[in-house]
PDB file of C-alpha atoms in Angstrom:
ATOM      1  CA  UNK I  28      -0.303 -31.020  -6.319  1.00 62.00           C
ATOM      2  CA  UNK I  29       0.991 -27.464  -6.578  1.00 62.00           C
ATOM      3  CA  UNK I  30      -1.022 -26.970  -9.758  1.00 68.00           C
ATOM      4  CA  UNK I  31      -4.178 -28.193  -7.993  1.00 67.00           C
ATOM      5  CA  UNK I  32      -3.541 -25.833  -5.097  1.00 66.00           C
ATOM      6  CA  UNK I  33      -2.976 -22.930  -7.462  1.00 69.00           C
ATOM      7  CA  UNK I  34      -6.325 -23.521  -9.164  1.00 74.00           C
ATOM      8  CA  UNK I  35      -8.089 -23.080  -5.817  1.00 76.00           C
ATOM      9  CA  UNK I  36      -6.336 -19.939  -4.559  1.00 80.00           C
ATOM     10  CA  UNK I  37      -8.363 -16.772  -4.096  1.00 78.00           C
ATOM     11  CA  UNK I  38      -5.870 -13.965  -4.583  1.00 77.00           C
ATOM     12  CA  UNK I  39      -6.330 -10.294  -3.724  1.00 79.00           C
ATOM     13  CA  UNK I  40      -3.955  -7.374  -3.686  1.00 78.00           C
ATOM     14  CA  UNK I  41      -2.581  -8.355  -0.274  1.00 80.00           C
ATOM     15  CA  UNK I  42      -3.514 -11.972   0.487  1.00 83.00           C
ATOM     16  CA  UNK I  43      -3.860 -15.395  -1.133  1.00 85.00           C
ATOM     17  CA  UNK I  44      -6.229 -17.887   0.525  1.00 85.00           C
ATOM     18  CA  UNK I  45      -6.505 -21.553  -0.433  1.00 81.00           C
ATOM     19  CA  UNK I  46     -10.136 -22.698  -0.863  1.00 78.00           C
ATOM     20  CA  UNK I  47     -10.122 -26.450  -1.464  1.00 70.00           C
ATOM     21  CA  UNK I  48     -13.172 -28.488  -2.572  1.00 69.00           C
ATOM     22  CA  UNK I  49     -15.013 -30.825  -0.194  1.00 67.00           C
ATOM     23  CA  UNK I  50     -13.159 -33.855  -1.543  1.00 65.00           C
ATOM     24  CA  UNK I  51     -10.000 -32.487   0.071  1.00 64.00           C
ATOM     25  CA  UNK I  52     -11.500 -32.433   3.574  1.00 63.00           C
ATOM     26  CA  UNK I  53      -8.678 -34.675   4.825  1.00 58.00           C
ATOM     27  CA  UNK I  54      -6.619 -31.485   5.166  1.00 61.00           C
ATOM     28  CA  UNK I  55      -8.658 -31.052   8.389  1.00 70.00           C
ATOM     29  CA  UNK I  56      -8.642 -27.228   8.712  1.00 83.00           C
ATOM     30  CA  UNK I  57      -8.074 -24.008   6.809  1.00 85.00           C
ATOM     31  CA  UNK I  58      -4.941 -23.316   8.831  1.00 89.00           C
ATOM     32  CA  UNK I  59      -3.428 -26.687   7.924  1.00 89.00           C
ATOM     33  CA  UNK I  60      -4.341 -26.153   4.273  1.00 87.00           C
ATOM     34  CA  UNK I  61      -2.767 -22.698   4.234  1.00 88.00           C
ATOM     35  CA  UNK I  62       0.380 -23.886   6.029  1.00 92.00           C
ATOM     36  CA  UNK I  63       0.843 -26.891   3.736  1.00 88.00           C
ATOM     37  CA  UNK I  64       0.318 -24.714   0.664  1.00 88.00           C
ATOM     38  CA  UNK I  65       2.909 -22.227   1.910  1.00 91.00           C
ATOM     39  CA  UNK I  66       5.489 -24.980   2.452  1.00 91.00           C
ATOM     40  CA  UNK I  67       4.732 -26.509  -0.949  1.00 90.00           C
ATOM     41  CA  UNK I  68       5.107 -23.209  -2.797  1.00 89.00           C
ATOM     42  CA  UNK I  69       8.374 -22.498  -0.950  1.00 90.00           C
ATOM     43  CA  UNK I  70       9.728 -25.934  -1.867  1.00 89.00           C
ATOM     44  CA  UNK I  71       8.739 -25.433  -5.515  1.00 85.00           C
ATOM     45  CA  UNK I  72      10.382 -21.968  -5.564  1.00 84.00           C
ATOM     46  CA  UNK I  73       7.217 -20.268  -6.756  1.00 82.00           C
ATOM     47  CA  UNK I  74       6.863 -16.539  -7.380  1.00 84.00           C
ATOM     48  CA  UNK I  75       7.925 -14.761  -4.136  1.00 86.00           C
ATOM     49  CA  UNK I  76       4.917 -12.441  -4.411  1.00 88.00           C
ATOM     50  CA  UNK I  77       2.517 -15.406  -4.117  1.00 87.00           C
ATOM     51  CA  UNK I  78       4.521 -16.829  -1.212  1.00 90.00           C
ATOM     52  CA  UNK I  79       4.326 -13.524   0.672  1.00 90.00           C
ATOM     53  CA  UNK I  80       0.557 -13.384   0.156  1.00 90.00           C
ATOM     54  CA  UNK I  81       0.150 -16.965   1.399  1.00 90.00           C
ATOM     55  CA  UNK I  82       2.163 -16.033   4.484  1.00 92.00           C
ATOM     56  CA  UNK I  83       0.022 -12.966   5.159  1.00 91.00           C
ATOM     57  CA  UNK I  84      -3.163 -15.048   4.880  1.00 91.00           C
ATOM     58  CA  UNK I  85      -1.749 -17.634   7.288  1.00 92.00           C
ATOM     59  CA  UNK I  86      -1.005 -14.895   9.816  1.00 92.00           C
ATOM     60  CA  UNK I  87      -4.528 -13.513   9.358  1.00 90.00           C
ATOM     61  CA  UNK I  88      -5.980 -16.867  10.483  1.00 90.00           C
ATOM     62  CA  UNK I  89      -4.761 -16.208  14.035  1.00 90.00           C
ATOM     63  CA  UNK I  90      -7.258 -15.509  16.793  1.00 87.00           C
ATOM     64  CA  UNK I  91      -5.912 -13.869  19.948  1.00 84.00           C
ATOM     65  CA  UNK I  92      -2.367 -14.601  18.787  1.00 84.00           C
ATOM     66  CA  UNK I  93      -2.781 -18.345  18.099  1.00 89.00           C
ATOM     67  CA  UNK I  94      -4.291 -20.674  15.523  1.00 91.00           C
ATOM     68  CA  UNK I  95      -6.762 -22.077  18.109  1.00 84.00           C
ATOM     69  CA  UNK I  96      -5.343 -25.616  18.502  1.00 90.00           C
ATOM     70  CA  UNK I  97      -2.010 -27.309  19.166  1.00 91.00           C
ATOM     71  CA  UNK I  98      -2.060 -29.096  15.806  1.00 91.00           C
ATOM     72  CA  UNK I  99      -2.830 -25.909  13.901  1.00 92.00           C
ATOM     73  CA  UNK I 100      -0.104 -24.071  15.806  1.00 93.00           C
ATOM     74  CA  UNK I 101       2.427 -26.788  14.974  1.00 93.00           C
ATOM     75  CA  UNK I 102       1.542 -26.730  11.274  1.00 92.00           C
ATOM     76  CA  UNK I 103       1.647 -22.934  11.124  1.00 93.00           C
ATOM     77  CA  UNK I 104       4.990 -22.665  12.952  1.00 94.00           C
ATOM     78  CA  UNK I 105       6.501 -25.332  10.697  1.00 94.00           C
ATOM     79  CA  UNK I 106       5.511 -23.254   7.674  1.00 93.00           C
ATOM     80  CA  UNK I 107       6.886 -20.092   9.289  1.00 93.00           C
ATOM     81  CA  UNK I 108      10.228 -21.811   9.923  1.00 92.00           C
ATOM     82  CA  UNK I 109      10.370 -22.878   6.267  1.00 92.00           C
ATOM     83  CA  UNK I 110       9.639 -19.303   5.218  1.00 91.00           C
ATOM     84  CA  UNK I 111      12.287 -17.845   7.546  1.00 88.00           C
ATOM     85  CA  UNK I 112      14.973 -20.155   6.144  1.00 87.00           C
ATOM     86  CA  UNK I 113      14.626 -18.433   2.767  1.00 84.00           C
ATOM     87  CA  UNK I 114      15.165 -14.984   4.229  1.00 78.00           C
ATOM     88  CA  UNK I 115      18.596 -13.346   3.829  1.00 77.00           C
ATOM     89  CA  UNK I 116      21.078 -13.227   6.686  1.00 79.00           C
ATOM     90  CA  UNK I 117      20.540 -10.134   8.871  1.00 82.00           C
ATOM     91  CA  UNK I 118      23.010  -7.413   7.883  1.00 86.00           C
ATOM     92  CA  UNK I 119      25.936  -6.376  10.050  1.00 91.00           C
ATOM     93  CA  UNK I 120      28.136  -3.786   8.363  1.00 92.00           C
ATOM     94  CA  UNK I 121      29.365  -0.203   8.525  1.00 94.00           C
ATOM     95  CA  UNK I 122      28.542   2.306   5.775  1.00 94.00           C
ATOM     96  CA  UNK I 123      30.266   5.625   5.090  1.00 94.00           C
ATOM     97  CA  UNK I 124      29.112   8.249   2.579  1.00 94.00           C
ATOM     98  CA  UNK I 125      31.535  10.815   1.162  1.00 94.00           C
ATOM     99  CA  UNK I 126      31.128  13.577  -1.406  1.00 94.00           C
ATOM    100  CA  UNK I 127      34.232  15.288  -2.816  1.00 91.00           C
ATOM    101  CA  UNK I 128      36.324  13.625  -0.079  1.00 90.00           C
ATOM    102  CA  UNK I 129      34.072  15.180   2.588  1.00 92.00           C
ATOM    103  CA  UNK I 130      32.259  12.778   4.922  1.00 93.00           C
ATOM    104  CA  UNK I 131      28.485  13.267   4.803  1.00 93.00           C
ATOM    105  CA  UNK I 132      27.617  10.581   7.324  1.00 92.00           C
ATOM    106  CA  UNK I 133      28.147   7.029   8.504  1.00 92.00           C
ATOM    107  CA  UNK I 134      26.170   4.392  10.380  1.00 92.00           C
ATOM    108  CA  UNK I 135      26.197   0.720  11.319  1.00 92.00           C
ATOM    109  CA  UNK I 136      23.407  -1.562  10.123  1.00 91.00           C
ATOM    110  CA  UNK I 137      23.011  -4.396  12.630  1.00 89.00           C
ATOM    111  CA  UNK I 138      19.847  -6.410  12.028  1.00 85.00           C
ATOM    112  CA  UNK I 139      16.660  -4.625  11.044  1.00 79.00           C
ATOM    113  CA  UNK I 140      16.141  -2.287  13.994  1.00 80.00           C
ATOM    114  CA  UNK I 141      17.362   0.842  12.151  1.00 81.00           C
ATOM    115  CA  UNK I 142      17.302  -0.124   8.473  1.00 83.00           C
ATOM    116  CA  UNK I 143      17.513   3.371   6.931  1.00 87.00           C
ATOM    117  CA  UNK I 144      19.971   6.244   6.772  1.00 88.00           C
ATOM    118  CA  UNK I 145      18.867   9.433   5.034  1.00 91.00           C
ATOM    119  CA  UNK I 146      21.270  12.261   4.227  1.00 93.00           C
ATOM    120  CA  UNK I 147      20.058  15.533   2.723  1.00 92.00           C
ATOM    121  CA  UNK I 148      22.445  18.065   1.209  1.00 92.00           C
ATOM    122  CA  UNK I 149      20.974  21.492   0.312  1.00 92.00           C
ATOM    123  CA  UNK I 150      21.511  22.579  -3.265  1.00 89.00           C
ATOM    124  CA  UNK I 151      23.579  25.600  -2.248  1.00 89.00           C
ATOM    125  CA  UNK I 152      25.932  23.312  -0.284  1.00 90.00           C
ATOM    126  CA  UNK I 153      26.806  21.071  -3.243  1.00 90.00           C
ATOM    127  CA  UNK I 154      30.399  21.392  -4.512  1.00 90.00           C
ATOM    128  CA  UNK I 155      30.969  22.968  -7.924  1.00 89.00           C
ATOM    129  CA  UNK I 156      32.031  20.937 -10.958  1.00 89.00           C
ATOM    130  CA  UNK I 157      32.409  17.160 -11.251  1.00 90.00           C
ATOM    131  CA  UNK I 158      32.846  15.458  -7.886  1.00 91.00           C
ATOM    132  CA  UNK I 159      32.858  11.805  -6.833  1.00 92.00           C
ATOM    133  CA  UNK I 160      30.262  10.314  -4.489  1.00 92.00           C
ATOM    134  CA  UNK I 161      31.672   7.419  -2.449  1.00 93.00           C
ATOM    135  CA  UNK I 162      29.677   4.743  -0.616  1.00 93.00           C
ATOM    136  CA  UNK I 163      31.938   2.479   1.417  1.00 93.00           C
ATOM    137  CA  UNK I 164      30.750  -0.726   3.108  1.00 93.00           C
ATOM    138  CA  UNK I 165      32.639  -2.999   5.482  1.00 93.00           C
ATOM    139  CA  UNK I 166      31.002  -6.086   6.945  1.00 91.00           C
ATOM    140  CA  UNK I 167      28.388  -8.711   6.061  1.00 87.00           C
ATOM    141  CA  UNK I 168      25.202  -7.922   4.160  1.00 84.00           C
ATOM    142  CA  UNK I 169      23.899  -6.152   1.079  1.00 82.00           C
ATOM    143  CA  UNK I 170      23.705  -2.376   0.866  1.00 86.00           C
ATOM    144  CA  UNK I 171      20.755  -0.888  -1.025  1.00 84.00           C
ATOM    145  CA  UNK I 172      21.048   2.806  -1.797  1.00 87.00           C
ATOM    146  CA  UNK I 173      19.326   5.562  -3.729  1.00 87.00           C
ATOM    147  CA  UNK I 174      20.916   8.804  -4.890  1.00 89.00           C
ATOM    148  CA  UNK I 175      18.404  11.437  -6.003  1.00 88.00           C
ATOM    149  CA  UNK I 176      18.702  15.052  -7.101  1.00 88.00           C
ATOM    150  CA  UNK I 177      15.436  16.791  -6.284  1.00 87.00           C
ATOM    151  CA  UNK I 178      14.214  20.338  -6.688  1.00 85.00           C
ATOM    152  CA  UNK I 179      10.818  21.998  -6.676  1.00 80.00           C
ATOM    153  CA  UNK I 180       9.407  23.801  -9.675  1.00 79.00           C
ATOM    154  CA  UNK I 181       7.486  27.013  -9.228  1.00 79.00           C
ATOM    155  CA  UNK I 182       3.699  26.885  -9.188  1.00 75.00           C
ATOM    156  CA  UNK I 183       1.313  23.950  -8.772  1.00 73.00           C
ATOM    157  CA  UNK I 184       2.563  20.838 -10.542  1.00 73.00           C
ATOM    158  CA  UNK I 185       0.366  18.047 -11.950  1.00 74.00           C
ATOM    159  CA  UNK I 186       0.005  14.836  -9.996  1.00 75.00           C
ATOM    160  CA  UNK I 187       1.161  11.413 -11.082  1.00 74.00           C
ATOM    161  CA  UNK I 188      -1.039   8.393 -11.717  1.00 74.00           C
ATOM    162  CA  UNK I 189       0.400   5.447  -9.772  1.00 76.00           C
ATOM    163  CA  UNK I 190      -2.483   3.011 -10.084  1.00 79.00           C
ATOM    164  CA  UNK I 191      -4.969   4.791  -7.783  1.00 83.00           C
ATOM    165  CA  UNK I 192      -6.740   7.939  -8.922  1.00 85.00           C
ATOM    166  CA  UNK I 193      -9.010  10.046  -6.709  1.00 87.00           C
ATOM    167  CA  UNK I 194     -11.207  12.777  -8.196  1.00 88.00           C
ATOM    168  CA  UNK I 195     -13.303  15.203  -6.147  1.00 89.00           C
ATOM    169  CA  UNK I 196     -16.360  16.997  -7.470  1.00 89.00           C
ATOM    170  CA  UNK I 197     -18.321  19.775  -5.813  1.00 89.00           C
ATOM    171  CA  UNK I 198     -21.802  20.800  -6.901  1.00 89.00           C
ATOM    172  CA  UNK I 199     -24.937  22.286  -5.427  1.00 88.00           C
ATOM    173  CA  UNK I 200     -27.182  19.770  -3.734  1.00 84.00           C
ATOM    174  CA  UNK I 201     -29.674  18.080  -6.096  1.00 81.00           C
ATOM    175  CA  UNK I 202     -28.016  19.642  -9.139  1.00 85.00           C
ATOM    176  CA  UNK I 203     -26.060  17.792 -11.816  1.00 84.00           C
ATOM    177  CA  UNK I 204     -23.867  20.732 -12.828  1.00 90.00           C
ATOM    178  CA  UNK I 205     -20.357  20.382 -11.398  1.00 90.00           C
ATOM    179  CA  UNK I 206     -18.905  23.602  -9.993  1.00 90.00           C
ATOM    180  CA  UNK I 207     -15.351  22.299  -9.771  1.00 89.00           C
ATOM    181  CA  UNK I 208     -13.636  18.966 -10.398  1.00 88.00           C
ATOM    182  CA  UNK I 209     -10.229  18.341  -8.832  1.00 85.00           C
ATOM    183  CA  UNK I 210      -8.055  15.467  -9.983  1.00 84.00           C
ATOM    184  CA  UNK I 211      -4.489  15.260 -11.217  1.00 78.00           C
ATOM    185  CA  UNK I 212      -4.056  19.022 -11.504  1.00 78.00           C
ATOM    186  CA  UNK I 213      -4.323  21.683  -8.810  1.00 76.00           C
ATOM    187  CA  UNK I 214      -5.917  25.052  -9.476  1.00 80.00           C
ATOM    188  CA  UNK I 215      -3.884  28.227  -9.217  1.00 77.00           C
ATOM    189  CA  UNK I 216      -6.900  30.244  -8.035  1.00 82.00           C
ATOM    190  CA  UNK I 217      -8.997  29.212  -5.019  1.00 83.00           C
ATOM    191  CA  UNK I 218     -12.678  28.394  -5.450  1.00 86.00           C
ATOM    192  CA  UNK I 219     -15.088  30.981  -4.046  1.00 87.00           C
ATOM    193  CA  UNK I 220     -18.550  29.853  -2.899  1.00 87.00           C
ATOM    194  CA  UNK I 221     -21.483  31.872  -1.632  1.00 86.00           C
ATOM    195  CA  UNK I 222     -22.449  31.489   2.047  1.00 86.00           C
ATOM    196  CA  UNK I 223     -25.763  29.964   3.042  1.00 84.00           C
ATOM    197  CA  UNK I 224     -25.672  27.318   0.306  1.00 86.00           C
ATOM    198  CA  UNK I 225     -25.646  23.512   0.568  1.00 86.00           C
ATOM    199  CA  UNK I 226     -23.165  21.616  -1.567  1.00 87.00           C
ATOM    200  CA  UNK I 227     -22.621  17.964  -2.432  1.00 86.00           C
ATOM    201  CA  UNK I 228     -19.009  16.739  -2.446  1.00 86.00           C
ATOM    202  CA  UNK I 229     -18.378  13.481  -4.297  1.00 86.00           C
ATOM    203  CA  UNK I 230     -15.250  11.344  -4.506  1.00 86.00           C
ATOM    204  CA  UNK I 231     -14.484   9.051  -7.430  1.00 87.00           C
ATOM    205  CA  UNK I 232     -11.865   6.323  -6.957  1.00 86.00           C
ATOM    206  CA  UNK I 233     -10.354   4.497  -9.938  1.00 85.00           C
ATOM    207  CA  UNK I 234      -7.768   1.721  -9.567  1.00 83.00           C
ATOM    208  CA  UNK I 235      -6.050  -0.554 -12.066  1.00 78.00           C
ATOM    209  CA  UNK I 236      -5.095  -3.286  -9.578  1.00 75.00           C
ATOM    210  CA  UNK I 237      -6.780  -5.196  -6.722  1.00 76.00           C
ATOM    211  CA  UNK I 238      -7.072  -3.150  -3.526  1.00 77.00           C
ATOM    212  CA  UNK I 239      -8.381  -4.474  -0.204  1.00 77.00           C
ATOM    213  CA  UNK I 240      -8.826  -1.312   1.867  1.00 80.00           C
ATOM    214  CA  UNK I 241      -8.745   2.366   0.978  1.00 82.00           C
ATOM    215  CA  UNK I 242      -8.908   5.175   3.538  1.00 85.00           C
ATOM    216  CA  UNK I 243      -9.299   8.731   2.241  1.00 85.00           C
ATOM    217  CA  UNK I 244      -9.242  11.800   4.478  1.00 85.00           C
ATOM    218  CA  UNK I 245     -10.902  14.806   2.867  1.00 84.00           C
ATOM    219  CA  UNK I 246     -11.260  17.478   5.579  1.00 83.00           C
ATOM    220  CA  UNK I 247     -13.773  20.263   5.091  1.00 81.00           C
ATOM    221  CA  UNK I 248     -12.317  23.713   4.469  1.00 79.00           C
ATOM    222  CA  UNK I 249     -12.747  26.415   7.075  1.00 80.00           C
ATOM    223  CA  UNK I 250     -16.277  27.793   7.107  1.00 81.00           C
ATOM    224  CA  UNK I 251     -17.934  24.550   5.974  1.00 84.00           C
ATOM    225  CA  UNK I 252     -20.115  22.332   8.130  1.00 83.00           C
ATOM    226  CA  UNK I 253     -21.298  18.806   7.398  1.00 81.00           C
ATOM    227  CA  UNK I 254     -25.062  18.284   7.163  1.00 78.00           C
ATOM    228  CA  UNK I 255     -26.323  15.422   9.342  1.00 76.00           C
ATOM    229  CA  UNK I 256     -29.280  13.916   7.469  1.00 72.00           C
ATOM    230  CA  UNK I 257     -29.816  11.119  10.021  1.00 74.00           C
ATOM    231  CA  UNK I 258     -32.260  13.227  12.067  1.00 74.00           C
ATOM    232  CA  UNK I 259     -35.950  12.706  11.421  1.00 71.00           C
ATOM    233  CA  UNK I 260     -36.378  16.457  11.121  1.00 68.00           C
ATOM    234  CA  UNK I 261     -33.836  16.665   8.278  1.00 67.00           C
ATOM    235  CA  UNK I 262     -35.383  17.527   4.947  1.00 68.00           C
ATOM    236  CA  UNK I 263     -35.027  14.843   2.235  1.00 66.00           C
ATOM    237  CA  UNK I 264     -33.923  17.535  -0.207  1.00 63.00           C
ATOM    238  CA  UNK I 265     -30.554  17.761   1.550  1.00 63.00           C
ATOM    239  CA  UNK I 266     -29.694  14.074   1.400  1.00 63.00           C
ATOM    240  CA  UNK I 267     -26.376  13.211  -0.224  1.00 61.00           C
ATOM    241  CA  UNK I 268     -26.183  11.181  -3.397  1.00 62.00           C
ATOM    242  CA  UNK I 269     -25.994   7.421  -3.004  1.00 62.00           C
ATOM    243  CA  UNK I 270     -22.755   5.533  -3.582  1.00 62.00           C
ATOM    244  CA  UNK I 271     -22.259   4.272  -7.107  1.00 60.00           C
ATOM    245  CA  UNK I 272     -20.089   1.189  -7.656  1.00 56.00           C
ATOM    246  CA  UNK I 273     -19.252   0.520 -11.291  1.00 52.00           C
ATOM    247  CA  UNK I 274     -17.565  -2.580 -12.708  1.00 45.00           C
ATOM    248  CA  UNK I 275     -16.329  -2.346 -16.276  1.00 44.00           C
ATOM    249  CA  UNK I 276     -15.762  -5.543 -18.253  1.00 38.00           C
ATOM    250  CA  UNK I 277     -14.205  -5.609 -21.706  1.00 40.00           C
ATOM    251  CA  UNK I 278     -14.389  -8.744 -23.848  1.00 37.00           C
ATOM    252  CA  UNK I 279     -12.350  -9.123 -27.020  1.00 39.00           C
ATOM    253  CA  UNK I 280     -13.042 -11.824 -29.586  1.00 30.00           C
TER     254      UNK I 280
END
């Protein structure tokens, strides 16, 4: 049955929704289907990423905090209990951080209310030579830690492609020539534009994985003003370019 369920799952970057054929109408509702699928995948020890997406989709079925009927609520809560039983025991331990026998900080992790402790040591405060860094834990739970040595290079540094690339182009309105294109690299010299001109600013978004929602804030620099072309008196020559959605498909034989 798990294989049949998996064939009818619509998966996105954040959710996984079960869409069963009409012959499976005995499952009675989408909430029941989603809850039963979640319990089945938990019992079969499927990929945790799929299980988390099924859980998120089940939570998204709620309306005003419930699943709209007593039966749906019971099925959903049963699946949530099964999911919670696979979660690790809440931590309860004390952690102490020392560098060269000097205490940098300590804290107690009790549950998930304050799950992080961040300690920053300036470069000029680091001890000279080889020194030991100690992380001591006493209590129940698993300690996850990261030790990083960071410093800033001079000048503008190139960006890093982490699966989502945003490129901005600026050009004069109704002209194809691009005045400046900003992407992974920043420019050392600022762009100078003449006053009294109208420009078109375009954003290109490229992703290599499924993404549900993307919000980009691109504030206008000082001295710029957005042109509102929704007025009937606005000239058509100042209308912005239309959105262009492109889907690339590669087939190899």
